[in-house]
Coordinates of C-alpha atoms in Angstrom, one line a residue:
M1487 CA 141.3 71.4 54.1
G1488 CA 142.6 74.5 54.7
V1489 CA 146.3 75.8 54.2
P1490 CA 148.5 75.9 57.5
G1491 CA 148.7 79.5 58.5
A1492 CA 145.4 80.8 60.3
E1493 CA 144.0 79.2 63.3
P1494 CA 140.2 79.1 63.7
D1495 CA 140.2 81.9 66.2
S1496 CA 142.6 84.2 63.9
G1497 CA 139.9 86.1 62.7
F1498 CA 140.5 85.1 59.3
R1499 CA 137.7 84.9 56.7
S1500 CA 137.3 82.7 53.3
G1501 CA 134.7 80.8 51.2
F1502 CA 133.4 79.9 48.1
V1503 CA 131.5 82.1 45.5
A1504 CA 129.8 80.5 42.7
V1505 CA 129.0 82.7 39.7
V1506 CA 126.1 81.2 37.8
G1507 CA 123.9 82.2 34.6
R1508 CA 122.5 80.8 31.4
P1509 CA 125.1 80.9 28.6
N1510 CA 126.5 84.2 27.5
V1511 CA 125.9 86.5 30.1
G1512 CA 129.3 87.5 31.0
K1513 CA 130.0 85.2 34.0
S1514 CA 133.9 84.4 32.8
T1515 CA 134.5 88.4 32.1
L1516 CA 132.9 89.1 35.6
V1517 CA 135.0 86.4 37.4
N1518 CA 138.2 88.0 35.5
R1519 CA 137.2 91.4 36.8
L1520 CA 136.6 90.6 40.3
I1521 CA 140.0 88.6 40.5
D1522 CA 141.6 91.5 38.1
T1523 CA 143.4 88.8 36.8
K1524 CA 142.8 86.5 33.5
V1525 CA 141.9 82.9 34.8
T1526 CA 139.3 82.0 32.7
I1527 CA 138.7 82.3 28.7
T1528 CA 136.0 84.4 27.3
S1529 CA 134.4 84.6 24.2
P1530 CA 131.1 86.0 22.8
R1531 CA 129.9 82.5 21.8
P1532 CA 127.8 80.7 23.9
N1533 CA 129.0 77.6 26.4
T1534 CA 132.5 78.8 26.3
T1535 CA 133.3 77.8 29.7
R1536 CA 132.9 73.9 29.8
R1537 CA 134.4 73.2 33.4
P1538 CA 134.1 75.1 37.0
V1539 CA 137.2 77.4 37.0
R1540 CA 138.3 78.8 40.5
G1541 CA 140.0 81.9 40.6
I1542 CA 141.4 83.0 44.0
L1543 CA 141.5 86.3 45.2
H1544 CA 143.6 87.1 48.5
R1545 CA 143.1 90.0 50.7
P1546 CA 144.7 90.6 54.2
G1547 CA 142.7 88.1 56.6
L1548 CA 140.5 87.2 53.6
Q1549 CA 140.6 84.5 50.7
A1550 CA 137.8 84.6 48.3
V1551 CA 137.8 81.6 45.7
F1552 CA 135.2 82.6 43.0
V1553 CA 133.9 79.9 40.6
D1554 CA 133.2 80.5 37.2
T1555 CA 130.8 78.2 35.6
P1556 CA 129.2 76.9 32.5
G1557 CA 126.1 78.4 31.3
L1558 CA 122.9 76.4 32.8
H1559 CA 120.9 75.2 29.6
K1560 CA 118.4 72.7 28.2
P1561 CA 120.9 70.2 26.8
H1562 CA 120.9 68.6 23.6
S1563 CA 123.9 66.8 24.0
A1564 CA 126.2 64.4 26.6
L1565 CA 128.4 67.8 26.6
G1566 CA 125.6 70.0 27.2
A1567 CA 124.3 67.5 30.1
R1568 CA 127.9 67.3 31.7
L1569 CA 128.0 71.4 31.7
N1570 CA 124.8 71.3 33.9
A1571 CA 126.1 68.9 35.8
H1572 CA 129.2 70.8 36.6
V1573 CA 127.0 73.6 37.6
A1574 CA 125.0 71.6 40.2
D1575 CA 128.5 70.2 41.5
A1576 CA 129.5 74.0 42.0
L1577 CA 126.5 75.0 43.9
D1578 CA 127.5 72.4 46.5
D1579 CA 128.8 73.6 49.8
V1580 CA 129.4 77.2 48.5
D1581 CA 129.0 80.3 50.8
V1582 CA 127.9 82.8 48.4
V1583 CA 125.9 82.6 45.0
V1584 CA 125.7 85.3 42.4
P1585 CA 123.3 84.7 39.4
V1586 CA 124.0 86.9 36.5
L1587 CA 121.3 88.0 34.1
D1588 CA 122.1 89.9 30.7
A1589 CA 120.8 93.2 30.8
T1590 CA 120.5 93.4 27.0
A1591 CA 118.6 90.3 26.6
S1592 CA 115.1 89.5 27.8
V1593 CA 114.4 87.5 30.9
G1594 CA 113.4 84.3 29.9
P1595 CA 112.9 80.5 30.9
G1596 CA 116.7 80.0 31.5
D1597 CA 117.2 83.1 33.8
R1598 CA 114.2 81.9 35.7
L1599 CA 115.9 78.3 35.8
V1600 CA 119.1 79.8 37.2
L1601 CA 117.1 82.0 39.7
G1602 CA 115.0 79.3 41.0
R1603 CA 118.1 77.0 41.5
A1604 CA 119.7 79.7 43.3
A1605 CA 117.1 80.4 45.5
E1606 CA 116.1 76.8 46.3
L1607 CA 119.6 76.7 48.0
G1608 CA 117.9 78.6 50.8
A1609 CA 115.9 76.0 51.9
T1610 CA 119.1 74.3 53.1
E1611 CA 120.8 74.8 56.5
G1612 CA 123.4 77.1 56.0
A1613 CA 122.2 78.5 53.1
P1614 CA 124.4 80.8 51.1
A1615 CA 124.2 84.5 50.8
L1616 CA 122.5 85.8 47.4
V1617 CA 124.0 88.1 45.5
L1618 CA 122.1 89.2 42.0
V1619 CA 123.9 90.6 39.3
V1620 CA 122.4 92.3 36.3
N1621 CA 125.4 92.5 33.9
K1622 CA 126.0 94.8 30.8
A1623 CA 124.5 97.7 32.5
D1624 CA 127.1 99.6 29.9
A1625 CA 124.7 98.3 27.1
A1626 CA 121.6 98.7 28.1
T1627 CA 119.1 101.6 29.3
R1628 CA 118.7 102.5 32.8
A1629 CA 114.9 101.6 32.2
A1630 CA 116.2 97.9 30.7
V1631 CA 118.2 97.4 33.7
L1632 CA 115.8 98.3 36.5
A1633 CA 113.0 96.1 34.8
H1634 CA 115.9 93.1 34.8
L1635 CA 116.3 93.8 38.9
D1636 CA 112.7 94.0 39.2
A1637 CA 111.9 90.9 37.3
A1638 CA 114.8 88.9 39.1
R1639 CA 113.2 90.3 42.7
R1640 CA 110.0 88.8 41.6
V1641 CA 111.3 85.3 40.8
L1642 CA 113.3 85.3 44.2
E1643 CA 110.1 86.5 45.9
E1644 CA 108.5 83.5 44.3
H1645 CA 110.9 81.5 46.3
G1646 CA 111.1 83.5 49.4
R1647 CA 114.7 85.2 48.9
A1648 CA 113.7 88.4 47.2
A1649 CA 114.3 90.0 51.0
D1650 CA 117.5 88.7 52.0
A1651 CA 119.3 89.0 48.6
E1652 CA 121.7 92.0 47.5
Y1653 CA 121.1 93.7 44.0
F1654 CA 123.5 95.2 41.6
P1655 CA 123.8 96.3 38.0
V1656 CA 127.3 95.8 36.8
S1657 CA 129.4 96.0 33.7
A1658 CA 132.2 93.1 33.8
V1659 CA 133.6 94.8 30.5
T1660 CA 134.0 98.6 32.0
G1661 CA 134.2 97.3 35.6
E1662 CA 131.5 99.7 36.4
G1663 CA 129.9 98.7 39.5
V1664 CA 132.0 95.8 40.3
D1665 CA 134.0 97.4 42.7
A1666 CA 130.8 97.7 44.9
L1667 CA 130.1 94.0 44.1
R1668 CA 133.3 92.8 45.1
D1669 CA 133.2 94.7 48.7
T1670 CA 129.6 93.2 49.1
V1671 CA 130.5 89.4 48.5
L1672 CA 133.7 89.7 50.6
S1673 CA 132.1 91.0 53.2
L1674 CA 129.6 88.0 53.4
L1675 CA 132.2 85.4 53.7
P1676 CA 132.5 83.4 57.0
A1677 CA 135.0 83.0 59.5
G1678 CA 137.6 80.2 57.8
P1679 CA 140.8 79.2 56.9
P1680 CA 142.4 79.9 53.5
Y1681 CA 141.9 77.1 51.3
F1682 CA 144.9 77.8 48.7
P1683 CA 148.3 79.3 49.3
E1684 CA 148.8 83.1 48.4
S1685 CA 151.1 82.2 45.3
M1686 CA 147.7 80.7 43.6
V1687 CA 145.1 82.9 41.6
S1688 CA 143.5 79.6 39.7
D1689 CA 143.3 76.2 40.4
V1690 CA 143.5 75.5 36.6
E1691 CA 146.6 73.1 35.5
E1692 CA 148.9 74.3 33.1
A1693 CA 148.0 72.1 30.2
F1694 CA 144.4 72.8 30.6
W1695 CA 145.1 76.2 30.7
V1696 CA 146.9 76.2 27.5
A1697 CA 144.3 73.8 25.9
E1698 CA 142.0 76.9 26.5
L1699 CA 144.0 79.6 25.4
V1700 CA 143.8 77.8 21.8
R1701 CA 140.3 77.2 22.0
E1702 CA 139.7 80.9 23.0
Q1703 CA 141.5 82.0 19.9
L1704 CA 139.9 79.6 17.5
L1705 CA 136.4 80.5 18.8
A1706 CA 137.7 84.2 17.7
R1707 CA 138.3 83.0 14.1
V1708 CA 135.7 80.1 13.2
R1709 CA 132.7 80.5 11.7
E1710 CA 129.0 80.1 13.7
E1711 CA 128.3 76.4 13.1
L1712 CA 132.1 75.6 14.6
P1713 CA 132.5 76.5 18.0
H1714 CA 130.7 73.9 20.0
S1715 CA 132.2 71.6 17.7
I1716 CA 135.9 72.4 18.9
A1717 CA 137.8 70.5 21.9
C1718 CA 141.4 71.0 22.5
R1719 CA 143.5 69.1 25.0
V1720 CA 147.2 68.9 25.7
T1721 CA 148.9 65.8 24.1
E1722 CA 152.5 66.2 24.7
W1723 CA 154.2 68.5 27.5
E1724 CA 158.2 68.6 27.1
W1725 CA 158.6 72.3 27.8
P1726 CA 159.3 74.1 26.0
R1727 CA 157.7 72.4 23.5
V1728 CA 153.7 71.8 23.9
R1729 CA 151.6 69.7 21.5
V1730 CA 147.8 70.6 21.3
E1731 CA 145.4 68.3 19.8
I1732 CA 142.5 70.5 18.3
V1733 CA 139.3 68.0 17.7
V1734 CA 136.4 68.6 15.3
E1735 CA 133.4 66.5 14.7
R1736 CA 133.7 66.1 10.7
E1737 CA 136.3 65.9 7.9
S1738 CA 134.4 69.3 6.6
Q1739 CA 135.4 70.9 9.8
K1740 CA 139.4 70.7 9.4
P1741 CA 140.1 72.6 6.6
M1742 CA 137.9 75.6 8.1
V1743 CA 140.2 75.3 11.7
I1744 CA 143.3 75.0 9.7
G1745 CA 142.8 78.0 7.2
A1746 CA 144.5 78.3 3.8
G1747 CA 147.8 77.4 3.9
G1748 CA 147.3 77.0 7.5
S1749 CA 146.6 80.7 8.2
V1750 CA 144.1 80.1 11.1
L1751 CA 146.7 77.7 12.9
K1752 CA 149.3 80.4 12.4
Q1753 CA 147.3 82.9 14.1
V1754 CA 146.3 81.0 17.1
G1755 CA 149.6 79.9 17.8
T1756 CA 150.8 83.5 17.4
A1757 CA 148.0 84.7 19.7
V1758 CA 148.7 81.8 22.4
R1759 CA 152.5 82.2 22.4
A1760 CA 152.0 86.0 23.3
Q1761 CA 150.5 84.6 26.4
L1762 CA 153.0 82.2 27.4
P1763 CA 156.8 82.9 28.7
A1764 CA 159.3 83.5 26.2
G1765 CA 160.3 80.4 24.5
A1766 CA 157.3 78.5 24.2
F1767 CA 157.2 76.2 21.1
L1768 CA 153.3 75.2 20.1
E1769 CA 152.6 72.5 17.8
L1770 CA 148.7 72.3 17.0
H1771 CA 147.5 69.1 15.3
V1772 CA 143.7 69.1 14.0
R1773 CA 141.6 65.7 14.4
V1774 CA 138.5 64.2 13.8
E1775 CA 136.3 62.5 16.4
P1776 CA 133.0 61.8 15.1
R1777 CA 129.9 62.8 17.2
W1778 CA 132.2 63.5 20.0
Q1779 CA 129.5 65.8 22.0
Q1780 CA 126.9 63.1 21.8
R1781 CA 129.4 60.3 23.0
P1782 CA 129.8 60.5 26.9
D1783 CA 133.2 58.6 26.5
A1784 CA 134.9 61.0 24.3
V1785 CA 133.4 64.0 26.6
E1786 CA 135.1 62.1 29.5
R1787 CA 138.2 61.7 27.5
L1788 CA 138.3 65.5 26.7
G1789 CA 138.6 66.5 29.9
Y1790 CA 135.1 67.9 30.4

């Protein structure tokens, strides 16, 4: 499974680190900060991440694969159920689990669900290490951060994992506490081979990444009711020409995505091209797929 170049007794260490949490706690921003490279899109909208994204950190004698996961939540659609399934898959056979809480929001049922899922892995043989993170510490009081850490400890205590877990308050936005978190996670990785070549910082395919960049820019510009209804996929790739299909659920949503005189699409295209190699030509097309979130076949076809 590993890339040739490291023998079992070479002292090389490697492993997979699953970053999990309910929607909108800052998992993607944290993964980007840990890797120090943008490998996953970010947005203040819940459920921005729809597929696990692996960011690969290379250090001398070490490789850490950080897995950004969708937010774990109570699903109300076929898309929601698929996102939760992605989280379950990401927790299978990992070396470290990093549950993330939001210091600016109360610890609720969703957080307890995440912590319980992470702690339950301790009942299995070769249980992954547990590193609890309270994110957005820069936007909360010290008392609120401490209260979150204590609430998390009590939940983990119910599952017998409080004593062996590590606890970190951090800010993924400012970087506060992230270096110490990274160092601890890396110290927990077992002996093993590199799983990816040194040239790779992510396992995301180019076409998927471009589609995600388009969706990221749309999420920054559309109204509240639209984010969940938007899906993007590349339908033609003849570099430097790339055609991206933007899918919405209702005809009434098309003009919101297009904008007056195509203004929204023009802004999106300009912002995405700025993140692509010079000379890229981006063609954006909007199509209606009724109720696609509720239809497993559509969710599958759109790549989620």
